mmCIF file of C-alpha atoms in Angstrom:
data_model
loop_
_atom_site.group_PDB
_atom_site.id
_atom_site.type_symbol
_atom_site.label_atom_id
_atom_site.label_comp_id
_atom_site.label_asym_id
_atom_site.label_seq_id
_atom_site.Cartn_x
_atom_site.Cartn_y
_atom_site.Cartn_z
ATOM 1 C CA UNK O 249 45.117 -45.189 -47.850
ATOM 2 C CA UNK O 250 47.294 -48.554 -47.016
ATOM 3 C CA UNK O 251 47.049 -51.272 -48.971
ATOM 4 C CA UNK O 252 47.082 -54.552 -46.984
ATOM 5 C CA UNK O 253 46.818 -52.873 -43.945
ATOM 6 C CA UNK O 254 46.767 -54.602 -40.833
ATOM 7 C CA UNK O 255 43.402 -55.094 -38.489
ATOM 8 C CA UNK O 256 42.449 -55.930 -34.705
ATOM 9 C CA UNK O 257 39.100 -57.922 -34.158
ATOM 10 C CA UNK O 258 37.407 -58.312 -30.961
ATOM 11 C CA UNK O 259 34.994 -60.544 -30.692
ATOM 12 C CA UNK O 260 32.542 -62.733 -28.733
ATOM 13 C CA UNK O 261 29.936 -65.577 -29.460
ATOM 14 C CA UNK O 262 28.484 -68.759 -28.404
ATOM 15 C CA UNK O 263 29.444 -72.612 -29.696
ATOM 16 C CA UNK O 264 29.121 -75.540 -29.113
ATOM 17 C CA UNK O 265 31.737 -77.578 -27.409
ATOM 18 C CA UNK O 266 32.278 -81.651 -27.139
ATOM 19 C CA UNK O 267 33.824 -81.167 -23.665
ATOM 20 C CA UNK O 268 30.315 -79.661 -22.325
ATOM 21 C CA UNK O 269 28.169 -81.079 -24.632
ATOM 22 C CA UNK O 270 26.317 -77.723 -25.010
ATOM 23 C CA UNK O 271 26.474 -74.450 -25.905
ATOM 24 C CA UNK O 272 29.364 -72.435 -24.591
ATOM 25 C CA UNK O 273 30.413 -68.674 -24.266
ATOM 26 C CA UNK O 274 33.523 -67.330 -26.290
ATOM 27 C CA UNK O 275 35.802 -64.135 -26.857
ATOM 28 C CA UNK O 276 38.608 -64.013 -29.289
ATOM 29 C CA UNK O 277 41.567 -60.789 -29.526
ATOM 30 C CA UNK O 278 43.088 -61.106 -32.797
ATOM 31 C CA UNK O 279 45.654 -59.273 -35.286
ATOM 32 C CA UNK O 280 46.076 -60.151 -38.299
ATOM 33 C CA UNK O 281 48.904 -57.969 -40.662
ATOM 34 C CA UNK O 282 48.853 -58.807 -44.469
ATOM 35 C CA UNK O 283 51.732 -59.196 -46.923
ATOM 36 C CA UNK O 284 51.355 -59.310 -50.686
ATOM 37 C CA UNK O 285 48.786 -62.177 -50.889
ATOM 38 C CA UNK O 286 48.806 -63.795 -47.637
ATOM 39 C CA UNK O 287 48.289 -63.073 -43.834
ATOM 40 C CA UNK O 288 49.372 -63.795 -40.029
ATOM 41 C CA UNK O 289 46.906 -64.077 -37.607
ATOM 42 C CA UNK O 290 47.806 -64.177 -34.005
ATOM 43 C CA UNK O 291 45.325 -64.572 -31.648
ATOM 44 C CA UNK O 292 43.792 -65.499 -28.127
ATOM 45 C CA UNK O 293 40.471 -67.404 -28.039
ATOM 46 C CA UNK O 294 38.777 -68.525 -24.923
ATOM 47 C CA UNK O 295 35.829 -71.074 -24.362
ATOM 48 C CA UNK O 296 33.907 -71.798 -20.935
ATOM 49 C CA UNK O 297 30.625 -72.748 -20.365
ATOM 50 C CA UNK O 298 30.095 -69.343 -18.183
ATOM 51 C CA UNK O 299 31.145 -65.394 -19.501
ATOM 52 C CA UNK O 300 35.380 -66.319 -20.194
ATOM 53 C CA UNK O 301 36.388 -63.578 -18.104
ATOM 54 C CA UNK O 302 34.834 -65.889 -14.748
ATOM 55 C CA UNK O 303 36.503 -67.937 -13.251
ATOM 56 C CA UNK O 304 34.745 -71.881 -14.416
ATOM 57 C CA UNK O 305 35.745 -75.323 -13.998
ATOM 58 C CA UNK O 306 35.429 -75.950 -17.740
ATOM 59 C CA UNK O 307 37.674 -73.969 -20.009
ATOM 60 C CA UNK O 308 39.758 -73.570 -22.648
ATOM 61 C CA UNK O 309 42.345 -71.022 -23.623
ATOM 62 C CA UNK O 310 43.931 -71.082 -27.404
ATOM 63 C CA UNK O 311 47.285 -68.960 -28.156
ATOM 64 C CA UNK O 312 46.624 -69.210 -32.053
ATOM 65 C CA UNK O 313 49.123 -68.654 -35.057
ATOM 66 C CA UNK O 314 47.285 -68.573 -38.094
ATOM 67 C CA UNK O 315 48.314 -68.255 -42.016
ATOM 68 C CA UNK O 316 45.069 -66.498 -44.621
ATOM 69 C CA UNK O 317 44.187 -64.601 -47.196
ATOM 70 C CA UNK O 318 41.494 -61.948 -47.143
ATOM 71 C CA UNK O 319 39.212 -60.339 -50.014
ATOM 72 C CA UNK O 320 38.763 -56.577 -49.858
ATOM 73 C CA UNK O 321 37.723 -55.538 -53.904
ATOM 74 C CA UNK O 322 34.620 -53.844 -52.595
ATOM 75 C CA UNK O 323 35.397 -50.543 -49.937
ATOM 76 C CA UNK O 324 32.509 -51.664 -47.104
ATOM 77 C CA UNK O 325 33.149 -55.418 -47.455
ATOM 78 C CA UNK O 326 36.407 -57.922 -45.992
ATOM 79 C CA UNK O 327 35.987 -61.551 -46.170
ATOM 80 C CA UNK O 328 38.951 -63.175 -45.061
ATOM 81 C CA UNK O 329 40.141 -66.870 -43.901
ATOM 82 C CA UNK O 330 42.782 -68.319 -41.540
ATOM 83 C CA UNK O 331 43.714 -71.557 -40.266
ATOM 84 C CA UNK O 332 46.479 -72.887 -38.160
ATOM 85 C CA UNK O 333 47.611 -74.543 -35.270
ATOM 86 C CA UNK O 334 47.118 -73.403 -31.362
ATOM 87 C CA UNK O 335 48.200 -73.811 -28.483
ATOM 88 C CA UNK O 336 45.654 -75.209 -26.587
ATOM 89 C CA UNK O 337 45.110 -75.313 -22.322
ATOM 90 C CA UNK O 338 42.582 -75.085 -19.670
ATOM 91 C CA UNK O 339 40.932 -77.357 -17.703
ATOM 92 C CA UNK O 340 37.631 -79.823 -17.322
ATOM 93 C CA UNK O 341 35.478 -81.827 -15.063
ATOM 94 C CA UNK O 342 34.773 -85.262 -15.637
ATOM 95 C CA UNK O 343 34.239 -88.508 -14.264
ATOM 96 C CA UNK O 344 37.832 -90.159 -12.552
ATOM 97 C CA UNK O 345 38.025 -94.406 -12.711
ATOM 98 C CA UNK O 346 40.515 -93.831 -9.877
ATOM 99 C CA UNK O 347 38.591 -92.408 -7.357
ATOM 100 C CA UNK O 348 35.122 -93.431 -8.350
ATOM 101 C CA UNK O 349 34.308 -89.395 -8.303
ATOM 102 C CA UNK O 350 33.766 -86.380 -10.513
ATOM 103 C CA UNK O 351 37.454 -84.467 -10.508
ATOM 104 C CA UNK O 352 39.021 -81.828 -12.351
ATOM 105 C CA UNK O 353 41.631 -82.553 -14.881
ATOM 106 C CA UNK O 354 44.425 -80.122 -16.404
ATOM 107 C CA UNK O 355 45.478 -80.455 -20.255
ATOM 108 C CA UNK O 356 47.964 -78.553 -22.421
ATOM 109 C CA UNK O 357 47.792 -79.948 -25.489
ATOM 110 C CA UNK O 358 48.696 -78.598 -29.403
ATOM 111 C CA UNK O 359 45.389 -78.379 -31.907
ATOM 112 C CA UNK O 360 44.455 -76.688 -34.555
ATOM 113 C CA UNK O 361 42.177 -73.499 -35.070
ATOM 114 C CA UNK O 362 40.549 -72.166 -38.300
ATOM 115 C CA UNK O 363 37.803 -69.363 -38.916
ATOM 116 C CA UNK O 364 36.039 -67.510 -41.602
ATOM 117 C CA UNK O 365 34.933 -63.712 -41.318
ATOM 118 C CA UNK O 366 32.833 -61.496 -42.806
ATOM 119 C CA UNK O 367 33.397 -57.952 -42.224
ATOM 120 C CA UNK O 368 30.734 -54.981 -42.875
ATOM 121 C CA UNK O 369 33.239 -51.965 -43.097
ATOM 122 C CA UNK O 370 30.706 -48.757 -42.782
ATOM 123 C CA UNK O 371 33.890 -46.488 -42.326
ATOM 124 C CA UNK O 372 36.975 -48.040 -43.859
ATOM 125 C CA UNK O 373 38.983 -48.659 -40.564
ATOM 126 C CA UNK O 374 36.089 -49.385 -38.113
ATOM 127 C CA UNK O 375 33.582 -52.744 -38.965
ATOM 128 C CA UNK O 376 31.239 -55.130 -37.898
ATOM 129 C CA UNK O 377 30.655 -58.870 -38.827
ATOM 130 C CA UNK O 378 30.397 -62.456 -38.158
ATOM 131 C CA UNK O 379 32.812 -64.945 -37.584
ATOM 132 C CA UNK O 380 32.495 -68.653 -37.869
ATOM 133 C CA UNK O 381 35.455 -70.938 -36.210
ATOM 134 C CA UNK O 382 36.066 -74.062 -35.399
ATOM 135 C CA UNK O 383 38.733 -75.479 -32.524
ATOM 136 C CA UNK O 384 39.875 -78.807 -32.107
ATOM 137 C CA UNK O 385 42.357 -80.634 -29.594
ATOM 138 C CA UNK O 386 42.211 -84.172 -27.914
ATOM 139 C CA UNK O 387 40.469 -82.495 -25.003
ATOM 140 C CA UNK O 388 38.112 -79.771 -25.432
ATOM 141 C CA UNK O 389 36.686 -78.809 -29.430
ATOM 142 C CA UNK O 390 34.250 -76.479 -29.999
ATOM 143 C CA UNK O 391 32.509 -74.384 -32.895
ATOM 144 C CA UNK O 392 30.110 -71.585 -33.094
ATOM 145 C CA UNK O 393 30.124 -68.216 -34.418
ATOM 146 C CA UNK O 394 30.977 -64.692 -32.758
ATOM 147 C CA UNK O 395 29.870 -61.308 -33.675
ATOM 148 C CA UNK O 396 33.480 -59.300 -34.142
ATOM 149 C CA UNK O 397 34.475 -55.498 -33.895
ATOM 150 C CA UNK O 398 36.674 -54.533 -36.461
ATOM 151 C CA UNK O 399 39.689 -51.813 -36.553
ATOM 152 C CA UNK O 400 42.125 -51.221 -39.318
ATOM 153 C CA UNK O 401 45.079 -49.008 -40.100
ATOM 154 C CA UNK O 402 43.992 -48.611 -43.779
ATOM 155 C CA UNK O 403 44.361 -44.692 -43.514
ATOM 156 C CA UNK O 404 47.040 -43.386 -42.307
ATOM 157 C CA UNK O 405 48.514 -39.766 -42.352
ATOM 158 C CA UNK O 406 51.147 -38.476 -44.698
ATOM 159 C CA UNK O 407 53.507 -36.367 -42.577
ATOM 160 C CA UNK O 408 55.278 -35.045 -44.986
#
């Protein structure tokens, strides 16, 4: 057994997103590797208004760097809590002064990117839980939760 060991989540959701005004579909890929009381998370999160793997006209795509802490005292539980900022790009429709027309507009802004999970562990390395995040930038926030897939390292084999 590793102490601190580092995890992979993969996970998808709905939220609800300013840009849109509605609800919105989301996946996130994230690692996360632990030190003595703090965490990295590095992650990709992606937001359209259709399944994130179509192509849409409303979208946004966050390269996330995130600094946590997680709690692991009980063996089938792992709450844990990041924040940080993102890189933030994509793309939207809206209405254009210029040309009196509905157009599509580019952005690559920086924002910021923060979420909470909750981790059922039923075997140590392999979980299931809920995640609740929130993304902002000047163009396109959104919030919601995602259902995540959880696999650790935790126990790893002594070779010697």
């Amino acid at each position: 057994y590793r102490l601190n060991a580092p995890y992979v989540t993969l996970a998808y959701g709905r939220g609800f997103s300013t840009r849109t005004e509605g609800i919105d579909q989301n996946m996130t890929l994230a690692y996360h590797h632990f030190f003595d009381w703090f965490g990295l998370r590095l992650a990709y999160h992606a937001t359209s208004d259709l399944p994130p793997w179509w192509r849409s006209f409303n979208k946004l795509n966050d390269f996330t760097l995130g600094l946590g802490t997680r709690y692991d005292k009980h063996p089938k539980w792992n709450l844990a809590v990041f924040a940080g900022p993102s890189l933030a790009y994509g793309w939207y429709i809206a209405w254009s002064d210029v040309f009196q027309d509905e157009r599509s507009f580019r952005f690559m802004v920086p924002g910021v990117h923060g979420e909470i999970q909750a981790t059922y562990r039923p075997v140590y390395d392999l979980g299931v839980g809920l995640s609740v995040y929130g993304s902002y930038n000047k163009f396109y926030a959104v919030a919601g939760a995602q259902v995540h897939l959880y696999f650790s390292l935790a126990y790893v084999r002594n070779y010697d």
